[in-house]
Short mmCIF file of C-alpha atoms and ligand atoms in Angstrom, two decimals:
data_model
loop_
_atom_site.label_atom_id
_atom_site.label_comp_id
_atom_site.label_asym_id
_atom_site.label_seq_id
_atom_site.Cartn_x
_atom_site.Cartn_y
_atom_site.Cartn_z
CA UNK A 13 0.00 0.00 0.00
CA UNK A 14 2.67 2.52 1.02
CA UNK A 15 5.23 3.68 -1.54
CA UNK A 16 8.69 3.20 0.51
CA UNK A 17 11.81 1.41 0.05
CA UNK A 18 13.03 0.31 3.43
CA UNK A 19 16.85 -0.68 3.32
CA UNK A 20 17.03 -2.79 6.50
CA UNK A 21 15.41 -5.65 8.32
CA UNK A 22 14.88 -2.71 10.97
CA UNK A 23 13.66 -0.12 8.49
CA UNK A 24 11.67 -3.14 7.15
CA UNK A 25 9.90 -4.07 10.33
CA UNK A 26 8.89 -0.28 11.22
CA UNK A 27 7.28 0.25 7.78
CA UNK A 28 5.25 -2.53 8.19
CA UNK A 29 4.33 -1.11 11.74
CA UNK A 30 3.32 2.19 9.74
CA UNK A 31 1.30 0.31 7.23
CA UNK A 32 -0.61 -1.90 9.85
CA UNK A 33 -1.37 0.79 12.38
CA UNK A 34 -2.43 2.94 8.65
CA UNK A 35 -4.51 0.23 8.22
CA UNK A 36 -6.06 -0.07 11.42
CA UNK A 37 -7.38 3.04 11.48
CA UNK A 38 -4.77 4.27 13.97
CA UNK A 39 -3.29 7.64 14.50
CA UNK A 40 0.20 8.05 13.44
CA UNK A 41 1.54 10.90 16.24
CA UNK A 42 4.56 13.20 15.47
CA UNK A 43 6.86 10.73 17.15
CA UNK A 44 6.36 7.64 15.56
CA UNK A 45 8.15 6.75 12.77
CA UNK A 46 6.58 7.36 9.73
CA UNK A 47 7.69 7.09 5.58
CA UNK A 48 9.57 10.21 4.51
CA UNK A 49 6.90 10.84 1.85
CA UNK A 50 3.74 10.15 4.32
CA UNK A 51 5.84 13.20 5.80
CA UNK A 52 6.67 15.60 2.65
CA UNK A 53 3.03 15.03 1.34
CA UNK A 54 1.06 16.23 5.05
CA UNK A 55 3.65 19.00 5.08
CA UNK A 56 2.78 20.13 1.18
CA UNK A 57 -1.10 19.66 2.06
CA UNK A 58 -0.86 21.32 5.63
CA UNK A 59 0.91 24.14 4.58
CA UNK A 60 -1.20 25.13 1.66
CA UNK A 61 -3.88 24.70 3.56
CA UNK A 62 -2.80 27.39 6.74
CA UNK A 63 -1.43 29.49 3.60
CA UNK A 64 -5.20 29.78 2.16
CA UNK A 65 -6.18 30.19 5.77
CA UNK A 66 -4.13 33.90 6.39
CA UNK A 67 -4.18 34.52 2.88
CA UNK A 68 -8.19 34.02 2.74
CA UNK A 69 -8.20 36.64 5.57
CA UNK A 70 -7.64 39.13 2.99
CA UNK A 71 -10.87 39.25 0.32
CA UNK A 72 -13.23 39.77 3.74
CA UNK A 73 -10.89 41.98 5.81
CA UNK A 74 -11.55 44.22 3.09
CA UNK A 75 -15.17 44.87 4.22
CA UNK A 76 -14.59 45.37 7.67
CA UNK A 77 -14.50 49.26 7.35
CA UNK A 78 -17.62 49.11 5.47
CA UNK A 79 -19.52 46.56 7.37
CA UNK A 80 -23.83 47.91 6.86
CA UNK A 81 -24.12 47.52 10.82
CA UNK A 82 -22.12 47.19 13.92
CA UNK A 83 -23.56 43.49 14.27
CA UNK A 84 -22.00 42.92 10.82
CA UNK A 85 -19.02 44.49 11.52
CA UNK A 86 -18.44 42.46 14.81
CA UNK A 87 -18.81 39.45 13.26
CA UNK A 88 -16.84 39.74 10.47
CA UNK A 89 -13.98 40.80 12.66
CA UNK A 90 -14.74 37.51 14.19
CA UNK A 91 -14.44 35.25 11.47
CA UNK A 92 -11.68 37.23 9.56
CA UNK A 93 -9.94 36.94 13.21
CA UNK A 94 -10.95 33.07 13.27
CA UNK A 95 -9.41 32.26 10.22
CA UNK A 96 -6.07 33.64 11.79
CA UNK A 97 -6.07 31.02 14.36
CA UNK A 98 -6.80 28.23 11.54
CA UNK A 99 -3.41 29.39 10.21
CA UNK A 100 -1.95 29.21 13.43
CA UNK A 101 -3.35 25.61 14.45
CA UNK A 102 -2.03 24.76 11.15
CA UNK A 103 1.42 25.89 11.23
CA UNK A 104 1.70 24.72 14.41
CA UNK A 105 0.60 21.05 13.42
CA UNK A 106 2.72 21.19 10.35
CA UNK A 107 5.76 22.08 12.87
CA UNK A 108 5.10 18.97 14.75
CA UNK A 109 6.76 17.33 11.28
CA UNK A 110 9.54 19.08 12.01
CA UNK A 111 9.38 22.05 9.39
CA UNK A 112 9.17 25.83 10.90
CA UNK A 113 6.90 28.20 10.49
CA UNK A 114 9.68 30.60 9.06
CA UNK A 115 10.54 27.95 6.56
CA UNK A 116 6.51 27.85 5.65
CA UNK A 117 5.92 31.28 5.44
CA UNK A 118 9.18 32.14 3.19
CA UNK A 119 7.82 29.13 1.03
CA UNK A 120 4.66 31.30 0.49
CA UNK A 121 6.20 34.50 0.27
CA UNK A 122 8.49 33.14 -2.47
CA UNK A 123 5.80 31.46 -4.40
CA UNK A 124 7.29 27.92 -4.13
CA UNK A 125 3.92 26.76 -2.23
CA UNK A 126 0.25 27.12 -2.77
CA UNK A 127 -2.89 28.40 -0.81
CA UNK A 128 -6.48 28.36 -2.47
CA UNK A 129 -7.48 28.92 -5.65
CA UNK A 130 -10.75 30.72 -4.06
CA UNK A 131 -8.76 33.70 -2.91
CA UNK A 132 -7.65 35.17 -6.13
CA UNK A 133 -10.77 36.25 -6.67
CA UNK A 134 -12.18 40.14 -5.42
CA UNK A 135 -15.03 40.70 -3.16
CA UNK A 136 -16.27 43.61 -5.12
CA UNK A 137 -19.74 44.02 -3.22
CA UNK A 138 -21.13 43.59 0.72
CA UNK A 139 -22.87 40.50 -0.47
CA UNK A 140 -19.59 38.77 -1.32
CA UNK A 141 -18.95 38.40 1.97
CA UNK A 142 -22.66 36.42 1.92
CA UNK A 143 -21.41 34.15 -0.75
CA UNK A 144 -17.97 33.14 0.77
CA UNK A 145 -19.66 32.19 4.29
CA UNK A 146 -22.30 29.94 2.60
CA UNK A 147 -20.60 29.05 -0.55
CA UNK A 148 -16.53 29.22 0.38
CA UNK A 149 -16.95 27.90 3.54
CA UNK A 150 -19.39 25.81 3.04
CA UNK A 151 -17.09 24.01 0.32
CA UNK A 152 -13.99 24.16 3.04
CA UNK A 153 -16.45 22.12 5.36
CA UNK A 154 -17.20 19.45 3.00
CA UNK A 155 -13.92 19.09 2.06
CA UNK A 156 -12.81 19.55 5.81
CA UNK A 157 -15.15 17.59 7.92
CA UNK A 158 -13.31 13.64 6.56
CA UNK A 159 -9.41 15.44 7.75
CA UNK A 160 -10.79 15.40 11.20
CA UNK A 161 -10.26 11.45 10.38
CA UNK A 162 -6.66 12.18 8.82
CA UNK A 163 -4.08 9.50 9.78
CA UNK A 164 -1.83 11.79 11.17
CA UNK A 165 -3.16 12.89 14.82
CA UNK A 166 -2.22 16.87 14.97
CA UNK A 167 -3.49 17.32 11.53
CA UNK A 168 -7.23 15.29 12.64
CA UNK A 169 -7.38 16.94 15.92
CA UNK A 170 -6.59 20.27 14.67
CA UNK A 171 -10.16 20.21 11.91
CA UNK A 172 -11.85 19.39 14.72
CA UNK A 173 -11.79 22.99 16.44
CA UNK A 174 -11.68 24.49 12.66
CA UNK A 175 -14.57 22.51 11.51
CA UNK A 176 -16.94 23.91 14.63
CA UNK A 177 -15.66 27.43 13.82
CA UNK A 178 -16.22 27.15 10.04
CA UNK A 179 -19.83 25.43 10.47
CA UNK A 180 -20.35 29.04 12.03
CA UNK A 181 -18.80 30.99 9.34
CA UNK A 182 -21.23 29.06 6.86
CA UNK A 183 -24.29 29.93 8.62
CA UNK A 184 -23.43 33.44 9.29
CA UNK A 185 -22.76 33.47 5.51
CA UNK A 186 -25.94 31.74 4.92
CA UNK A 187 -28.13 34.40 7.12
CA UNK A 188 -26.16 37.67 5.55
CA UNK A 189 -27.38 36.33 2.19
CA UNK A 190 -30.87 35.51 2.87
CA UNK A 191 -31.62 38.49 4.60
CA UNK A 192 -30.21 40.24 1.25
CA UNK A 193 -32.27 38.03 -0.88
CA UNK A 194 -34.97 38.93 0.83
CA UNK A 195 -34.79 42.37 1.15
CA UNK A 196 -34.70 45.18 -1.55
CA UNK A 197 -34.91 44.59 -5.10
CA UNK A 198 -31.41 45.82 -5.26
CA UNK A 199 -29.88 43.96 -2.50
CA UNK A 200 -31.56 40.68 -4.19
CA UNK A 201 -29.29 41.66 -7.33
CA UNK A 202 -26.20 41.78 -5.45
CA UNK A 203 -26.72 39.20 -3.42
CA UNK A 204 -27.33 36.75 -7.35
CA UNK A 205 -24.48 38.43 -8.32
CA UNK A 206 -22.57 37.35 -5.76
CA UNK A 207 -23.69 33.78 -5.94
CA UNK A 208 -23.04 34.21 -10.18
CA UNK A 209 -19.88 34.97 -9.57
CA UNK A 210 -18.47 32.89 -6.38
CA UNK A 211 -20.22 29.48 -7.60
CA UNK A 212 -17.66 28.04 -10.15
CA UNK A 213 -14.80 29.31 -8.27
CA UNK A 214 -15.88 27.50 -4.84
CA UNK A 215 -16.36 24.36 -6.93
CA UNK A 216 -12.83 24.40 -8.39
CA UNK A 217 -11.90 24.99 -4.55
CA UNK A 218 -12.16 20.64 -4.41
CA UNK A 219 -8.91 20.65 -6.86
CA UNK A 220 -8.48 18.80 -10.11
CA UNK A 221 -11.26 16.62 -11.73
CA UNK A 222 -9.71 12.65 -10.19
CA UNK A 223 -8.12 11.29 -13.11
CA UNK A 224 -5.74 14.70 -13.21
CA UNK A 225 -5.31 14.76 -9.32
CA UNK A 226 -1.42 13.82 -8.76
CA UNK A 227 -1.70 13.02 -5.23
CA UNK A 228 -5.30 11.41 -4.51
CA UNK A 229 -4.44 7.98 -4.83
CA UNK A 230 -1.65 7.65 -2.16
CA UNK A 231 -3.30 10.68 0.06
CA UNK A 232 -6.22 7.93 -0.03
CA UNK A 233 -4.05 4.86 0.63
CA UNK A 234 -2.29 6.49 3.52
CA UNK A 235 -5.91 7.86 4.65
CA UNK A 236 -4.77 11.71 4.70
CA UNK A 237 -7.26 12.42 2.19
CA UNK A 238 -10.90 10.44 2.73
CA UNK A 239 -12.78 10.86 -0.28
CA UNK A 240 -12.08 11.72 -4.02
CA UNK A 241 -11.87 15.33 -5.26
CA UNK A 242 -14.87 14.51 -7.41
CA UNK A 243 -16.46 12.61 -4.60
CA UNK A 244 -16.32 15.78 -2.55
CA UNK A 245 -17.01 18.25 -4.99
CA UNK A 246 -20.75 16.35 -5.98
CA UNK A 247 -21.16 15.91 -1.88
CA UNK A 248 -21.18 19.98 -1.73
CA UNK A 249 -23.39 20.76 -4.89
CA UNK A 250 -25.99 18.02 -3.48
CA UNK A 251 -25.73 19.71 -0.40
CA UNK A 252 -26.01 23.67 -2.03
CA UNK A 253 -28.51 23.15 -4.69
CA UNK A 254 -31.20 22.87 -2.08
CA UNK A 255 -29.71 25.25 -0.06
CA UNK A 256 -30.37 27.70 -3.26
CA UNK A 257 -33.58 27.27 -3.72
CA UNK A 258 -34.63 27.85 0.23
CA UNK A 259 -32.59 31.57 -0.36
CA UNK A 260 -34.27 32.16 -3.29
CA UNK A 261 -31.09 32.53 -5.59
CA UNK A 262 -30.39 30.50 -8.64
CA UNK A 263 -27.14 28.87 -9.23
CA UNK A 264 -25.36 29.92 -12.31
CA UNK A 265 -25.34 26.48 -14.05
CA UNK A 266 -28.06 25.48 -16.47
CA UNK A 267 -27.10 21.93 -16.25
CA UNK A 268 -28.05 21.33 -12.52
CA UNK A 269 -30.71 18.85 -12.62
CA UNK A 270 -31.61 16.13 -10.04
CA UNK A 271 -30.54 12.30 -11.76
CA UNK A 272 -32.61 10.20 -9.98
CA UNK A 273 -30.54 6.72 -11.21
CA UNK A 274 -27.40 8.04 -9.38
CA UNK A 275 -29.44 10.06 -6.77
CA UNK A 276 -27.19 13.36 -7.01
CA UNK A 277 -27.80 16.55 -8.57
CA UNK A 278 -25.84 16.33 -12.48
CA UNK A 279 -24.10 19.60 -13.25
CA UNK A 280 -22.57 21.88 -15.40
CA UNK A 281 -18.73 21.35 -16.98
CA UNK A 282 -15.87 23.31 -14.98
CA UNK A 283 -13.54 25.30 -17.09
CA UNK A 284 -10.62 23.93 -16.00
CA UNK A 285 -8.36 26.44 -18.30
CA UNK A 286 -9.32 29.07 -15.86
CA UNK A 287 -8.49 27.01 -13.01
CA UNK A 288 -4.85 26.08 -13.93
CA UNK A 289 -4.31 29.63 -14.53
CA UNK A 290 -4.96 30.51 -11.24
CA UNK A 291 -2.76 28.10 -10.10
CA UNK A 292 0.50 29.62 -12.38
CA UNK A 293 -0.81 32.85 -10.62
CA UNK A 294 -2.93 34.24 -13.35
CA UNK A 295 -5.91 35.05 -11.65
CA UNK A 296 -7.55 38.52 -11.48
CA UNK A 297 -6.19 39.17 -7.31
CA UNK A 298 -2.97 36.93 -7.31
CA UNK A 299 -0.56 39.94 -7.71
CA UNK A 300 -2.25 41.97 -4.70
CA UNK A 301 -2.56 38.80 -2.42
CA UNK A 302 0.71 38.11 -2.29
CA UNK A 303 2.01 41.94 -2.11
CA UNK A 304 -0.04 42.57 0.48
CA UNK A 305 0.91 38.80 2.82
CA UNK A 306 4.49 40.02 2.24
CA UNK A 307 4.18 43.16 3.58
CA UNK A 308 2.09 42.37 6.45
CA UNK A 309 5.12 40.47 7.27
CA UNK A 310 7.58 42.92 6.34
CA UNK A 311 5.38 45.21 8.90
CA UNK A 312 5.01 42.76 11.69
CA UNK A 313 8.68 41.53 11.86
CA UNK A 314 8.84 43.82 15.25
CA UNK A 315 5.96 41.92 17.04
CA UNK A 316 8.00 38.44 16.21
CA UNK A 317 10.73 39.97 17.93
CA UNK A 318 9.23 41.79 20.88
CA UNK A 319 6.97 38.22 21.32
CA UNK A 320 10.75 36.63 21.11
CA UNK A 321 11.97 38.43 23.62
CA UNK A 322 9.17 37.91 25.72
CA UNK A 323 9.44 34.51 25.41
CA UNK A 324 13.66 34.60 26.45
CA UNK A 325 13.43 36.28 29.23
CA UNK A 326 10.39 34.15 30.69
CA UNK A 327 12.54 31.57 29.94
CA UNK A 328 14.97 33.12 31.67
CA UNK A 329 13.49 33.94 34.74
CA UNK A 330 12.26 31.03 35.18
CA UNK A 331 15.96 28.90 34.61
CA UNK A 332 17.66 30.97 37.36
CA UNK A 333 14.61 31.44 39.91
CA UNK A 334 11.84 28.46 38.87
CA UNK A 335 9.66 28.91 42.06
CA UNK A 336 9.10 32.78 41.88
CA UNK A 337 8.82 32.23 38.04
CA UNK A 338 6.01 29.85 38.69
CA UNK A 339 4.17 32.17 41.34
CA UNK A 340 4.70 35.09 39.57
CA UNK A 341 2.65 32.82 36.08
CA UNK A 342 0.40 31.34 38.90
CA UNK A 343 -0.17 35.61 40.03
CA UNK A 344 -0.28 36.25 36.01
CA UNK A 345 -2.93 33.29 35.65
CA UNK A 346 -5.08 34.92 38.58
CA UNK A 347 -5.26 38.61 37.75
CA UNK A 348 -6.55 37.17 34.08
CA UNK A 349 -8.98 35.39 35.77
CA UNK A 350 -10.06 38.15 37.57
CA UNK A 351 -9.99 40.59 34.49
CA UNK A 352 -12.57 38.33 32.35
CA UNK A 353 -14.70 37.95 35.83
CA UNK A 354 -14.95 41.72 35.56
CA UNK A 355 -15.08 41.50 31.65
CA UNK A 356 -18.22 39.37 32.24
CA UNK A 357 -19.90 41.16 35.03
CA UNK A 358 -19.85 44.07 32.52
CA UNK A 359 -21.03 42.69 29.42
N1 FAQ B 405 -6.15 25.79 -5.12
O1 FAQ B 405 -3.34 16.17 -6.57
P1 FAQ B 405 -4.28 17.24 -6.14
C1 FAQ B 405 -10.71 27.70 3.54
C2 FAQ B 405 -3.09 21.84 -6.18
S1 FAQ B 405 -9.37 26.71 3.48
C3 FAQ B 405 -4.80 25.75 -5.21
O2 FAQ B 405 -5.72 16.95 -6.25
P2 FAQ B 405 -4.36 17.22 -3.25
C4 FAQ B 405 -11.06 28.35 4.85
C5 FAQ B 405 -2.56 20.81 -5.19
O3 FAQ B 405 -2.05 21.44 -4.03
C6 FAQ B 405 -9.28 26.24 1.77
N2 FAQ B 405 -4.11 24.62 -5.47
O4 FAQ B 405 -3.85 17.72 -4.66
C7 FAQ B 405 -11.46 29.72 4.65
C8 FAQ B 405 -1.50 20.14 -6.03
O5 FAQ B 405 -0.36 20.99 -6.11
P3 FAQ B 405 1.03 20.64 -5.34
C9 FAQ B 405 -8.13 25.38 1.55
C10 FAQ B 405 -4.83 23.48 -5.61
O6 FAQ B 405 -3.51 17.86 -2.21
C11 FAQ B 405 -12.74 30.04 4.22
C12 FAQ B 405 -2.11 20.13 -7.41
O7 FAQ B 405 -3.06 21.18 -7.44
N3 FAQ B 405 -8.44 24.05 2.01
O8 FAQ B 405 -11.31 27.84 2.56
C13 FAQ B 405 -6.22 23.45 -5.50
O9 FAQ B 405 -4.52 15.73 -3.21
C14 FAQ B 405 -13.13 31.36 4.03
C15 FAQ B 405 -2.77 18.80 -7.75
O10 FAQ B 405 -3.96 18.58 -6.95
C16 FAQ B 405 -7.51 23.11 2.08
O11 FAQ B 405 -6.36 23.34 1.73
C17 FAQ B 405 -6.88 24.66 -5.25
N4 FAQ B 405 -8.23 24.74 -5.17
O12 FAQ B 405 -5.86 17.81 -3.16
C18 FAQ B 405 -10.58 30.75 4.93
C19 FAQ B 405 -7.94 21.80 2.61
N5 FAQ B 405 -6.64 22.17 -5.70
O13 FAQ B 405 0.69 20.57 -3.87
C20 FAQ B 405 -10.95 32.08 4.76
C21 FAQ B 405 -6.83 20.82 2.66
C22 FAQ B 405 -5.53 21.45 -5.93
O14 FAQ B 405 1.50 19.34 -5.88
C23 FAQ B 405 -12.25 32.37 4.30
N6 FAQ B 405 -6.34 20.45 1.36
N7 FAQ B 405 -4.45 22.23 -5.89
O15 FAQ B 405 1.93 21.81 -5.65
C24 FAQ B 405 -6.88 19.48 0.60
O16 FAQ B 405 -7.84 18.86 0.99
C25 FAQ B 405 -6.19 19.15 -0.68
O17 FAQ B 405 -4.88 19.67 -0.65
C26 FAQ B 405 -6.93 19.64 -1.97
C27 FAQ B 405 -6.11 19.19 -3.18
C28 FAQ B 405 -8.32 19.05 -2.04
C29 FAQ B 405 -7.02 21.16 -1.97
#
């Protein structure tokens, strides 16, 4: 099943170990030993997947300002905020493989690896930010939900926390758009424009049609990856075609129809041209994406280094007094605990 080449009876015996506990449905943890390409393929999957994470910050952070209400505004500055600490759960899993987070980011920043397809494209209207809750998210979900299962244990139990905070994203999405559907004969336009315009996009979001995906097949053996691209990408449109009709907006494929033999909804070819171009970074908001990730970084070198700091004289402290470093976390700990009391009795 797995693609390695031990050398030695040893190497040999802890392959098969891999393979069995694979099989088995076990959790391969960050100790363990585990095939050098089991390792380079969660690292190329992980990190493009925290890249689309802080990079997919970006399209909604630009509504913030221009949020219609506070309510909006608070919880969009929730979500864009959420998605930061997707990244972060991410990186931080992918370090457990023993690559950095400096050695991830530069990877980004230097174009050697990916993030999503979906965030190349502008949110040119308020109702964008409709369509990426119920229609981006909704797609991450699907796609999402079967890693929770991943083989590899910081990976699975990280989509666990993301899932429940996405599964919140979608319905917030899911509301903003429905209360725009229903309201003015205007807002109804934008929010069909929206979905016009966000549809094919989200579905390329699954990757390549099966028989071009390089990686499926051993992601699948190794039991990384769950389900097919394809598999996943008809699980979402069953799953949004009803969903479109109870908002009231069409989806902009003439070819969705329900096929009772296979009992899923048929639709529409994807123009995969447009897709690959993305990829090579041809896409209408590649250019800007990137600027703008490397100079938030540029910008935020001197939090890195005052949180460094931090961190060495803590570490400090504590190596040449450990007791009064302890009480003086254990006093730290308590006057939190008191500050959120008082947060609470407030709110
Ligand atoms: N965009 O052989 P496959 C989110 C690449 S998070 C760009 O099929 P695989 C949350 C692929 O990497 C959204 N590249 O690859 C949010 C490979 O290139 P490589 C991200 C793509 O890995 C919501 C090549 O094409 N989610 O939305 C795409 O078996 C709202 C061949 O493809 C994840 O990353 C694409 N769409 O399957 C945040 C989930 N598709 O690596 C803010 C985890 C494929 O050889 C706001 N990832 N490629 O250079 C996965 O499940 C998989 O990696 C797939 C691709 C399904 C994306």
């Amino acid at each position: 099943m797995v693609a390695v080449t031990p050398e030695t009876g040893q190497d040999r015996a802890l392959a098969a170990a891999f393979e069995a506990a694979v099989a088995a449905d076990e959790r391969v943890e960050p100790r363990d030993w585990m095939p050098e390409e089991y390792r380079a393929s969660l690292v190329r999957q992980m990190a493009q997947h925290a890249h689309s994470e802080i990079i997919g910050m970006q399209p909604e952070a630009n509504w913030i300002t221009r949020a219609p209400s506070l309510r909006r505004k608070a919880i969009l500055m929730a979500k864009v905020q959420d998605e930061a600490g997707h990244g972060l759960y991410l990186y931080s899993a992918a370090e457990t493989l023993g690559t950095s987070r400096d050695e991830l980011l530069d990877k980004l920043h230097s174009g050697r690896q990916k993030y999503s397809s979906i965030f190349n494209y502008p949110t040119l209207t308020w109702a964008d930010v409709g369509a990426i809750g119920w229609l981006v998210d909704g797609a991450a979900i699907t796609n999402q939900v079967p890693l929770c299962r991943c083989s590899y244990g910081p990976y699975a139990r990280a989509m666990v926390r993301i899932c429940k905070e996405e599964s919140f994203h979608q319905r917030q999405g899911y509301e903003l758009l429905l209360a725009l559907s229903k309201g003015t004969e205007a807002q109804h336009a934008m929010a069909q424009d929206a979905v016009d315009r966000w549809w094919w996009p989200s579905l390329m979001m699954f990757g390549p049609p099966d028989d071009e995906s390089a990686h499926s097949a051993q992601s699948m053996a190794w039991r990384i990856k769950r389900h097919s691209n394809d598999e996943l990408r008809q699980r979402f449109v069953d799953i949004a075609v009803p969903q479109s009709e109870a908002l009231g907006l069409t989806l902009p494929d003439p070819d969705i129809r329900w096929n009772e033999e296979r009992g899923h909804y048929d639709f529409g070819a994807i123009d995969w041209t447009e897709f690959w171009e993305v990829l090579k970074g041809n896409g209408p908001c590649n250019e800007q994406r990137i600027t703008q990730r490397r100079r938030a970084h540029e910008e935020g070198a001197w939090v890195r280094e005052a949180a460094a700091a931090h961190a060495e004289k803590q570490a400090r402290a504590h190596a040449e007094a450990p007791a009064q470093a302890d009480a003086d976390a254990a006093a730290d700990a308590d006057a939190d605990a008191h500050a959120q009391q008082h947060e609470e009795a407030r709110v």
